Amino acid sequence: MELHGFSAERRTFISTMLKAAGAAALLSGVSPLEACASPGDRKNYTVQDIMDIILQEIPGAPFKETVDTLKSGDASQKVTGIITTMFTTVDIIRQAAKDKANFIIAHEPTFYNHTDDPGWVAGNEIVKMKQDLLKEHGIAVWRFHDYWHAHRPDGIMNGVLRKAGWEQYGKSGEFMLSIPEMPLEKIVKHFKSSLKLQQVRVIGDLTQPCKRIALLPGAWGGQRQVTAAEKEKPDVLIVGEVHEWETAEYIRDARAFGKNISLIILGHSVSEEPGMEWLAAWLQPKLSGIKVKHIASGDPFKWL
Amino acid sequence: MELHGFSAERRTFISTMLKAAGAAALLSGVSPLEACASPGDRKNYTVQDIMDIILQEIPGAPFKETVDTLKSGDASQKVTGIITTMFTTVDIIRQAAKDKANFIIAHEPTFYNHTDDPGWVAGNEIVKMKQDLLKEHGIAVWRFHDYWHAHRPDGIMNGVLRKAGWEQYGKSGEFMLSIPEMPLEKIVKHFKSSLKLQQVRVIGDLTQPCKRIALLPGAWGGQRQVTAAEKEKPDVLIVGEVHEWETAEYIRDARAFGKNISLIILGHSVSEEPGMEWLAAWLQPKLSGIKVKHIASGDPFKWL
């Protein structure tokens, strides 16, 4: 069964059809994929096949507007192996080539801007070198951002909660957690050790007791971070990255007014990486005869 | 002489008049202000007077479009003392009140967003408390961002270069510096000690020799930072803050391709603070009978 090369409408039809097949398959005890694919097809996935298998499980997919598009390669190319990661760095591309995996599923942009516009900075030499490197190794890159956040539970949030051993404190679709009361310092140490972070930046009193946590991995932007803080009045806001002049200054002032709110900045890449690690674990059982491997793009910084 | 309450056009006229008076005063050896103001006026500056005295020295001022507006207080209020700083934090407001200074000139926003829109986050309790605190103490706040960067030399850049003892390596209006070749680590140590930084984040090889530096304090945004990197090919980009998914990932990839480019992230507030310190030194001699004091809003973070 070939799924590639279809228009969005066609994919929606296929997706609906697969869901129906999946429902039937559920009754028969086989996976939706197995119900649709003949045994000989199992090792013959195209990039489009993989995307369709994933999108079946995303509510409302495919989206009319999304940044989750192919950034290199072709939907019709045969997949030799899959890498999940946060950022398709040059090192990740080289590692994928070494592993003979030609499909990278990455949470964040490849070309340093949200829409992956290669002309964002005119004549960008590094963009050109990266495009050439991807082409040289025949590697397809799919951004998997909006869809993974739309999964229920949110794929990133779920990965982070699992990594932190905090699944029991979260509710699907919500960013607020209720944890057993503990001082801020203990939360900092817990995240540093469970997510293996070099270092974090904090605004707050380390002895302050916390139990209501707003967990916002990645870069939500100041407006959404401050809105979450104002609306939920958490004891601590845990984020990936901030605009310092927005969220950080808001927290500094709130604290000066005696509000019981702190901020922990984990770093963007490391704050969401567990969600892309979980993607590999989530995707592997849906496929046969092909390897899905997570490689962490990791913290880019030295802290000096 | 009253300067407040005029329209922009009127202010331009006054500014032109003051410049002419200044030119005449230069010949006579007295300051432009002294040439215009009668002795009795000297301790009777309004907020508008101070703004006009400053704007005389900014090329092209007043600007039609600028975020440099009054964020609280009134242009007609009599100034009791002036504080310069990066962020008008709650602590800075309290310190100003203690010092009986009712005019704060700050480089960055007061209400956590670029245009200081108080409705940026609806019903923001901290914004309301801050507005009330400013009102309670009768403090005027003027953002002084676009104008200070438009000064020649750029007020922020000049302050940072002076603080770093690097005036001789910069040229007015340019962000590129040529320094005697030194390893990246020495540059990191030099900025940490001269700007009194707790810690910085770095991407690069600490032993790498550097001599061409792009110095971009504050938050230039990814597009301008990456454009500067692409256009000038500096050995190191020194910035205030970054969007991690933009500039940091670009630098990580450029390095993986073997490019000799590093990144030092100083922190937003601390990277530009010397420019607001220099403003106090620059402004004080232009006024008589009123104190201009710099208070650093400082690094909001604990690094753990």
JSON list of N, CA and C in Angstrom, two decimals, chain B residues 272-296:
[
{"chain": "B", "resi": 272, "resn": "GLU", "atom": "N", "xyz": [24.07, 45.83, 29.03]},
{"chain": "B", "resi": 272, "resn": "GLU", "atom": "CA", "xyz": [23.84, 47.22, 28.61]},
{"chain": "B", "resi": 272, "resn": "GLU", "atom": "C", "xyz": [23.94, 48.21, 29.76]},
{"chain": "B", "resi": 273, "resn": "GLU", "atom": "N", "xyz": [23.99, 47.71, 30.98]},
{"chain": "B", "resi": 273, "resn": "GLU", "atom": "CA", "xyz": [24.01, 48.58, 32.17]},
{"chain": "B", "resi": 273, "resn": "GLU", "atom": "C", "xyz": [25.10, 49.65, 32.11]},
{"chain": "B", "resi": 274, "resn": "PRO", "atom": "N", "xyz": [26.32, 49.33, 31.63]},
{"chain": "B", "resi": 274, "resn": "PRO", "atom": "CA", "xyz": [27.35, 50.37, 31.59]},
{"chain": "B", "resi": 274, "resn": "PRO", "atom": "C", "xyz": [26.94, 51.58, 30.74]},
{"chain": "B", "resi": 275, "resn": "GLY", "atom": "N", "xyz": [26.06, 51.35, 29.76]},
{"chain": "B", "resi": 275, "resn": "GLY", "atom": "CA", "xyz": [25.59, 52.44, 28.92]},
{"chain": "B", "resi": 275, "resn": "GLY", "atom": "C", "xyz": [24.68, 53.39, 29.69]},
{"chain": "B", "resi": 276, "resn": "MET", "atom": "N", "xyz": [23.93, 52.86, 30.63]},
{"chain": "B", "resi": 276, "resn": "MET", "atom": "CA", "xyz": [23.06, 53.72, 31.44]},
{"chain": "B", "resi": 276, "resn": "MET", "atom": "C", "xyz": [23.85, 54.36, 32.59]},
{"chain": "B", "resi": 277, "resn": "GLU", "atom": "N", "xyz": [24.94, 53.71, 32.96]},
{"chain": "B", "resi": 277, "resn": "GLU", "atom": "CA", "xyz": [25.85, 54.33, 33.92]},
{"chain": "B", "resi": 277, "resn": "GLU", "atom": "C", "xyz": [26.54, 55.53, 33.26]},
{"chain": "B", "resi": 278, "resn": "TRP", "atom": "N", "xyz": [26.93, 55.36, 32.01]},
{"chain": "B", "resi": 278, "resn": "TRP", "atom": "CA", "xyz": [27.58, 56.46, 31.30]},
{"chain": "B", "resi": 278, "resn": "TRP", "atom": "C", "xyz": [26.61, 57.62, 31.06]},
{"chain": "B", "resi": 279, "resn": "LEU", "atom": "N", "xyz": [25.31, 57.28, 30.90]},
{"chain": "B", "resi": 279, "resn": "LEU", "atom": "CA", "xyz": [24.31, 58.33, 30.72]},
{"chain": "B", "resi": 279, "resn": "LEU", "atom": "C", "xyz": [24.33, 59.30, 31.91]},
{"chain": "B", "resi": 280, "resn": "ALA", "atom": "N", "xyz": [24.44, 58.76, 33.11]},
{"chain": "B", "resi": 280, "resn": "ALA", "atom": "CA", "xyz": [24.46, 59.61, 34.31]},
{"chain": "B", "resi": 280, "resn": "ALA", "atom": "C", "xyz": [25.67, 60.55, 34.26]},
{"chain": "B", "resi": 281, "resn": "ALA", "atom": "N", "xyz": [26.82, 60.00, 33.90]},
{"chain": "B", "resi": 281, "resn": "ALA", "atom": "CA", "xyz": [28.04, 60.82, 33.82]},
{"chain": "B", "resi": 281, "resn": "ALA", "atom": "C", "xyz": [27.93, 61.86, 32.70]},
{"chain": "B", "resi": 282, "resn": "TRP", "atom": "N", "xyz": [27.28, 61.49, 31.62]},
{"chain": "B", "resi": 282, "resn": "TRP", "atom": "CA", "xyz": [27.11, 62.35, 30.44]},
{"chain": "B", "resi": 282, "resn": "TRP", "atom": "C", "xyz": [26.11, 63.48, 30.72]},
{"chain": "B", "resi": 283, "resn": "LEU", "atom": "N", "xyz": [25.05, 63.15, 31.48]},
{"chain": "B", "resi": 283, "resn": "LEU", "atom": "CA", "xyz": [23.96, 64.10, 31.71]},
{"chain": "B", "resi": 283, "resn": "LEU", "atom": "C", "xyz": [24.27, 65.09, 32.84]},
{"chain": "B", "resi": 284, "resn": "GLN", "atom": "N", "xyz": [24.96, 64.60, 33.88]},
{"chain": "B", "resi": 284, "resn": "GLN", "atom": "CA", "xyz": [25.18, 65.45, 35.07]},
{"chain": "B", "resi": 284, "resn": "GLN", "atom": "C", "xyz": [25.75, 66.83, 34.74]},
{"chain": "B", "resi": 285, "resn": "PRO", "atom": "N", "xyz": [26.80, 66.93, 33.92]},
{"chain": "B", "resi": 285, "resn": "PRO", "atom": "CA", "xyz": [27.38, 68.26, 33.66]},
{"chain": "B", "resi": 285, "resn": "PRO", "atom": "C", "xyz": [26.45, 69.19, 32.88]},
{"chain": "B", "resi": 286, "resn": "LYS", "atom": "N", "xyz": [25.41, 68.63, 32.27]},
{"chain": "B", "resi": 286, "resn": "LYS", "atom": "CA", "xyz": [24.47, 69.45, 31.51]},
{"chain": "B", "resi": 286, "resn": "LYS", "atom": "C", "xyz": [23.43, 70.11, 32.42]},
{"chain": "B", "resi": 287, "resn": "LEU", "atom": "N", "xyz": [23.40, 69.73, 33.69]},
{"chain": "B", "resi": 287, "resn": "LEU", "atom": "CA", "xyz": [22.39, 70.22, 34.64]},
{"chain": "B", "resi": 287, "resn": "LEU", "atom": "C", "xyz": [23.08, 70.87, 35.82]},
{"chain": "B", "resi": 288, "resn": "SER", "atom": "N", "xyz": [22.36, 71.75, 36.47]},
{"chain": "B", "resi": 288, "resn": "SER", "atom": "CA", "xyz": [22.93, 72.29, 37.70]},
{"chain": "B", "resi": 288, "resn": "SER", "atom": "C", "xyz": [21.89, 72.23, 38.82]},
{"chain": "B", "resi": 289, "resn": "GLY", "atom": "N", "xyz": [22.36, 71.94, 40.00]},
{"chain": "B", "resi": 289, "resn": "GLY", "atom": "CA", "xyz": [21.48, 71.91, 41.17]},
{"chain": "B", "resi": 289, "resn": "GLY", "atom": "C", "xyz": [20.58, 70.70, 41.25]},
{"chain": "B", "resi": 290, "resn": "ILE", "atom": "N", "xyz": [20.87, 69.71, 40.46]},
{"chain": "B", "resi": 290, "resn": "ILE", "atom": "CA", "xyz": [20.06, 68.48, 40.52]},
{"chain": "B", "resi": 290, "resn": "ILE", "atom": "C", "xyz": [20.99, 67.28, 40.36]},
{"chain": "B", "resi": 291, "resn": "LYS", "atom": "N", "xyz": [20.70, 66.21, 41.10]},
{"chain": "B", "resi": 291, "resn": "LYS", "atom": "CA", "xyz": [21.60, 65.07, 41.08]},
{"chain": "B", "resi": 291, "resn": "LYS", "atom": "C", "xyz": [21.15, 64.00, 40.08]},
{"chain": "B", "resi": 292, "resn": "VAL", "atom": "N", "xyz": [22.09, 63.50, 39.31]},
{"chain": "B", "resi": 292, "resn": "VAL", "atom": "CA", "xyz": [21.82, 62.38, 38.41]},
{"chain": "B", "resi": 292, "resn": "VAL", "atom": "C", "xyz": [22.60, 61.19, 38.95]},
{"chain": "B", "resi": 293, "resn": "LYS", "atom": "N", "xyz": [21.90, 60.14, 39.30]},
{"chain": "B", "resi": 293, "resn": "LYS", "atom": "CA", "xyz": [22.56, 58.99, 39.92]},
{"chain": "B", "resi": 293, "resn": "LYS", "atom": "C", "xyz": [22.24, 57.72, 39.14]},
{"chain": "B", "resi": 294, "resn": "HIS", "atom": "N", "xyz": [23.24, 56.89, 38.93]},
{"chain": "B", "resi": 294, "resn": "HIS", "atom": "CA", "xyz": [22.98, 55.60, 38.30]},
{"chain": "B", "resi": 294, "resn": "HIS", "atom": "C", "xyz": [22.80, 54.52, 39.36]},
{"chain": "B", "resi": 295, "resn": "ILE", "atom": "N", "xyz": [21.74, 53.74, 39.22]},
{"chain": "B", "resi": 295, "resn": "ILE", "atom": "CA", "xyz": [21.60, 52.55, 40.06]},
{"chain": "B", "resi": 295, "resn": "ILE", "atom": "C", "xyz": [21.45, 51.36, 39.13]},
{"chain": "B", "resi": 296, "resn": "ALA", "atom": "N", "xyz": [22.31, 50.37, 39.27]},
{"chain": "B", "resi": 296, "resn": "ALA", "atom": "CA", "xyz": [22.24, 49.19, 38.40]},
{"chain": "B", "resi": 296, "resn": "ALA", "atom": "C", "xyz": [21.03, 48.33, 38.79]}
]
